[in-house]
mmCIF file of C-alpha atoms in Angstrom:
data_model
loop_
_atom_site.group_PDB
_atom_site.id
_atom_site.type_symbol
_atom_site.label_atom_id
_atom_site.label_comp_id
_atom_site.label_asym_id
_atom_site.label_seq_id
_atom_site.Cartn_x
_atom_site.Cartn_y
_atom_site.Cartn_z
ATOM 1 C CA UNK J 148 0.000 0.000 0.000
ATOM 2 C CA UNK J 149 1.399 3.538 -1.007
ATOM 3 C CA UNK J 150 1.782 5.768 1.234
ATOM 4 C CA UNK J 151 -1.093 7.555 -0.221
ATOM 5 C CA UNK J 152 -3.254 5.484 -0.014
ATOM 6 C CA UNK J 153 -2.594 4.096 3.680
ATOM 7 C CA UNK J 154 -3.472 8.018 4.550
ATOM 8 C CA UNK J 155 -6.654 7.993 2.914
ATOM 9 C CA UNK J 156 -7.135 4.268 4.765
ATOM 10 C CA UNK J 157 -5.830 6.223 7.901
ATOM 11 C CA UNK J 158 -8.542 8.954 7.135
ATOM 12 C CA UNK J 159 -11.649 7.374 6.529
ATOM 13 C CA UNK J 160 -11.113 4.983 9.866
ATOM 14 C CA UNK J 161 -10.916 8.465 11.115
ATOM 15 C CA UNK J 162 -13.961 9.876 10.108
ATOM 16 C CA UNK J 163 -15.994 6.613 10.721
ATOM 17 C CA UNK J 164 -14.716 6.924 14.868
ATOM 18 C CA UNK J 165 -15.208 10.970 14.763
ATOM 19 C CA UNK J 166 -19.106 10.609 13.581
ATOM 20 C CA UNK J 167 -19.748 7.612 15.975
ATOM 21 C CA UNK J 168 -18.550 10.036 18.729
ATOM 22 C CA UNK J 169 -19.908 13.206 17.666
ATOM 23 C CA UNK J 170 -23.486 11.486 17.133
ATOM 24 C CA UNK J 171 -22.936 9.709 20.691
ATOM 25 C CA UNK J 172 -22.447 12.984 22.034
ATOM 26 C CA UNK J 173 -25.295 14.274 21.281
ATOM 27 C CA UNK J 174 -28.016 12.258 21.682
ATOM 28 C CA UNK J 175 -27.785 10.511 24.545
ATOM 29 C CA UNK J 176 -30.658 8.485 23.905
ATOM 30 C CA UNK J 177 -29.025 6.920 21.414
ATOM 31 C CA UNK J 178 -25.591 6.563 22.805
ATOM 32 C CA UNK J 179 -27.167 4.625 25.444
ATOM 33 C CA UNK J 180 -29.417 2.336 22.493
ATOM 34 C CA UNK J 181 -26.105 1.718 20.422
ATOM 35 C CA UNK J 182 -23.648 0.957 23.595
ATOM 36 C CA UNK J 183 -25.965 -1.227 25.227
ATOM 37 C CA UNK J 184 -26.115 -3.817 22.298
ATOM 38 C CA UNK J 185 -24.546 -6.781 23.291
ATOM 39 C CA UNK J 186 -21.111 -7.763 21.228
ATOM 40 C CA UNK J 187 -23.104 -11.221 20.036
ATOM 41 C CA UNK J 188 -25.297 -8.444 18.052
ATOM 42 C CA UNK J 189 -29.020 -7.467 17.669
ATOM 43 C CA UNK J 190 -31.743 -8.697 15.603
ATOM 44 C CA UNK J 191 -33.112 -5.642 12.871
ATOM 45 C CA UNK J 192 -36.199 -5.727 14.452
ATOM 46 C CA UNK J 193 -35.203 -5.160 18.117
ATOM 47 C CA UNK J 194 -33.341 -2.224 17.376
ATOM 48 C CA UNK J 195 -36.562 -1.127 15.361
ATOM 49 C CA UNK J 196 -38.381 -0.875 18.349
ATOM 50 C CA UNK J 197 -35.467 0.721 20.655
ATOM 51 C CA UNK J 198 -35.372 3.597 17.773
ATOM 52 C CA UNK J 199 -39.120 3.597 17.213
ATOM 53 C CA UNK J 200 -39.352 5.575 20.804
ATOM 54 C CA UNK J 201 -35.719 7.211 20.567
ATOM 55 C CA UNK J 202 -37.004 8.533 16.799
ATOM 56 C CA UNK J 203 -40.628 9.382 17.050
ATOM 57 C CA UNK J 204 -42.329 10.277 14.405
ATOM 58 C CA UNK J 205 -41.011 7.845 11.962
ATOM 59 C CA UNK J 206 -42.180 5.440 10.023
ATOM 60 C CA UNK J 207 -40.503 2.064 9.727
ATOM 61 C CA UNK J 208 -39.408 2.678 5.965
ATOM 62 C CA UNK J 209 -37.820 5.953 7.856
ATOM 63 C CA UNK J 210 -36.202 3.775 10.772
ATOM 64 C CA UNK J 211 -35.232 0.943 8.464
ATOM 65 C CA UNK J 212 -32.856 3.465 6.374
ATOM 66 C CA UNK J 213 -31.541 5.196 9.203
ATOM 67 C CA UNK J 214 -29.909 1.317 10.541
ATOM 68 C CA UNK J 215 -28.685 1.288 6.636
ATOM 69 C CA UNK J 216 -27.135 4.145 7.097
ATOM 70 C CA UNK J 217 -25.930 3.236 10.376
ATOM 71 C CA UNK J 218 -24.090 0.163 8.977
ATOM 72 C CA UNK J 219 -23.420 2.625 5.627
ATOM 73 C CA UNK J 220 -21.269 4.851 8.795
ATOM 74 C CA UNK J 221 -19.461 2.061 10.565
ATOM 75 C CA UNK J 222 -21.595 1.720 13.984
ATOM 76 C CA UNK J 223 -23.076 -2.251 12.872
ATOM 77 C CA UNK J 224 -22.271 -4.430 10.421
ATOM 78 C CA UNK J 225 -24.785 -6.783 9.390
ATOM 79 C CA UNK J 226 -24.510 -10.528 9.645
ATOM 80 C CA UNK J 227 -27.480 -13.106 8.864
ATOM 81 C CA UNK J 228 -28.562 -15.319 12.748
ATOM 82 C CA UNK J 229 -32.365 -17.016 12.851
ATOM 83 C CA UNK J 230 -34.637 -18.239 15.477
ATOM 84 C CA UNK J 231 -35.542 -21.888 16.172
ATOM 85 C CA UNK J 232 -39.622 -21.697 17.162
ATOM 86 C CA UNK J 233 -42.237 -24.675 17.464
ATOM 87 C CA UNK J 234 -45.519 -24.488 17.240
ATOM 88 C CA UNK J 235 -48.941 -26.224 16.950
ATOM 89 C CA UNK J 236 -49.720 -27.364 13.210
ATOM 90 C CA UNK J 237 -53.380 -25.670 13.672
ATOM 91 C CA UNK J 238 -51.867 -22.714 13.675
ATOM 92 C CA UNK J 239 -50.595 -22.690 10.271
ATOM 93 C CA UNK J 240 -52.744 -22.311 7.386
ATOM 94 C CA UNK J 241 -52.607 -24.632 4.376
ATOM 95 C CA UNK J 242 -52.254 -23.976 0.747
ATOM 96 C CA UNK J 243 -54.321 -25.085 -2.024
ATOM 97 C CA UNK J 244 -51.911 -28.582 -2.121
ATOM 98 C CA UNK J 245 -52.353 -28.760 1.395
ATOM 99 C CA UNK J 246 -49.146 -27.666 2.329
ATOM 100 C CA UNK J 247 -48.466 -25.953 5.690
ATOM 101 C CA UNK J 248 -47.854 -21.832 4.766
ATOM 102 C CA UNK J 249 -44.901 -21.467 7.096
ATOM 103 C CA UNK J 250 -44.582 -17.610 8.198
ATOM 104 C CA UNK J 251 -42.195 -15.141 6.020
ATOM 105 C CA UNK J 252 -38.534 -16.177 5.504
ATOM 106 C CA UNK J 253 -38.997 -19.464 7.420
ATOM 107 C CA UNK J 254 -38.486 -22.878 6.326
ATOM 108 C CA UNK J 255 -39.657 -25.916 8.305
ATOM 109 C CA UNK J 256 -36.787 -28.430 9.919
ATOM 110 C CA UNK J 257 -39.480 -30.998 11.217
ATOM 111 C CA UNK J 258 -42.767 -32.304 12.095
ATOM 112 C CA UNK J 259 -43.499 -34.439 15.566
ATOM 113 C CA UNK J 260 -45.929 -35.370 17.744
ATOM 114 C CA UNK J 261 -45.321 -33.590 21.194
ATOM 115 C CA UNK J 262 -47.659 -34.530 24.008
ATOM 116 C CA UNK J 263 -49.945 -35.479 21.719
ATOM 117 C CA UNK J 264 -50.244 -32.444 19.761
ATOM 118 C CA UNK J 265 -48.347 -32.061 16.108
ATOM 119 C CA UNK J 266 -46.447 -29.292 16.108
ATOM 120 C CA UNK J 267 -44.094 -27.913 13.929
ATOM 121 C CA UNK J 268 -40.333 -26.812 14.111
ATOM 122 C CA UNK J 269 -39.474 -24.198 11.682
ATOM 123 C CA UNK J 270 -35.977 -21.705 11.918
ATOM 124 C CA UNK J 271 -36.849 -18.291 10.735
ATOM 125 C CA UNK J 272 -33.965 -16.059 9.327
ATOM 126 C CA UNK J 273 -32.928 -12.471 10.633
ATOM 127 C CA UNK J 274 -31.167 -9.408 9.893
ATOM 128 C CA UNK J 275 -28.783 -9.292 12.675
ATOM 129 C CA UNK J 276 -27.117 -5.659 13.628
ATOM 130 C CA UNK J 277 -23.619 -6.943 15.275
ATOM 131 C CA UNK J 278 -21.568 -3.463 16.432
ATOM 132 C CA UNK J 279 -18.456 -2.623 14.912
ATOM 133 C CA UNK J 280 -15.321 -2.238 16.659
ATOM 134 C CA UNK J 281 -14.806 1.732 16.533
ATOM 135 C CA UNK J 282 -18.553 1.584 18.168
ATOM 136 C CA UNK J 283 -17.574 -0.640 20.591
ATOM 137 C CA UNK J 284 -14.182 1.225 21.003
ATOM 138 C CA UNK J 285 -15.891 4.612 21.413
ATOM 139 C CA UNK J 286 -19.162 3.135 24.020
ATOM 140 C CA UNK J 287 -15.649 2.032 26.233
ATOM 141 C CA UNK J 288 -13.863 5.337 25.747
ATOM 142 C CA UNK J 289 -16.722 7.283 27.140
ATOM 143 C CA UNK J 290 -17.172 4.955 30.205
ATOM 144 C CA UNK J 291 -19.160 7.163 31.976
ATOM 145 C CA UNK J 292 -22.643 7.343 30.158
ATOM 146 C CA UNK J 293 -23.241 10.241 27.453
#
């Protein structure tokens, strides 16, 4: 890497730390929504509903491009995780074929009898928001809350 270009490397690690900490500083609210997320990440939709209060008014089309640009700034970077769920068979509607209509972005593992009642066992895929290290680096900086 020339010498150049390690500067402008140099820089923009730079800027991404200087606008977590100048946003941290002030809004508090927030500072205490992004430094509480756990290092293991959040799902998308949990952090919809922290910034749903911390934002208000905002739609969710609003909310759901602020987290891009969030992860567009350095603060998360998105990874995919999912949920493992059961649940009774009569809650799920069938199709026309008379196949079980699993819920959105879920596929079914299994089927099995549990206590007498069928119920399926379906893993259902998420957006997860995991923070970045300047984030974490600058919510350990500023021990103390904002």
């Amino acid at each position: 890497m020339s010498s150049s270009e390690s500067e402008v490397y140099k820089s923009d690690s730079d800027v991404v730390y200087n606008t977590i900490e100048l946003v941290l500083a002030n809004n508090k609210q927030l500072a205490q929504i992004f430094c509480s997320v756990d290092t293991n990440g959040i799902f998308k939709d949990g952090m919809l509903m922290l910034l749903k209060s911390a934002l208000r008014p905002a739609s969710k089309s609003e909310l759901e491009g602020y987290i891009m640009n969030l992860v567009d700034m350095g603060f998360f970077s998105i990874e995919l995780g999912y949920i493992l769920r059961s649940m009774p068979v009569k809650l799920l509607k069938r199709n026309k074929k008379g196949e079980l209509k699993l819920p959105k972005d879920s596929e079914l593992l299994e089927t099995r009898v549990v206590d007498g009642e069928e119920k399926v066992f379906i893993r259902t895929w998420k957006v997860l928001l995991v923070p970045t290290f300047a984030l974490r680096a600058v919510c350990k900086e500023k021990v103390t809350p904002f």
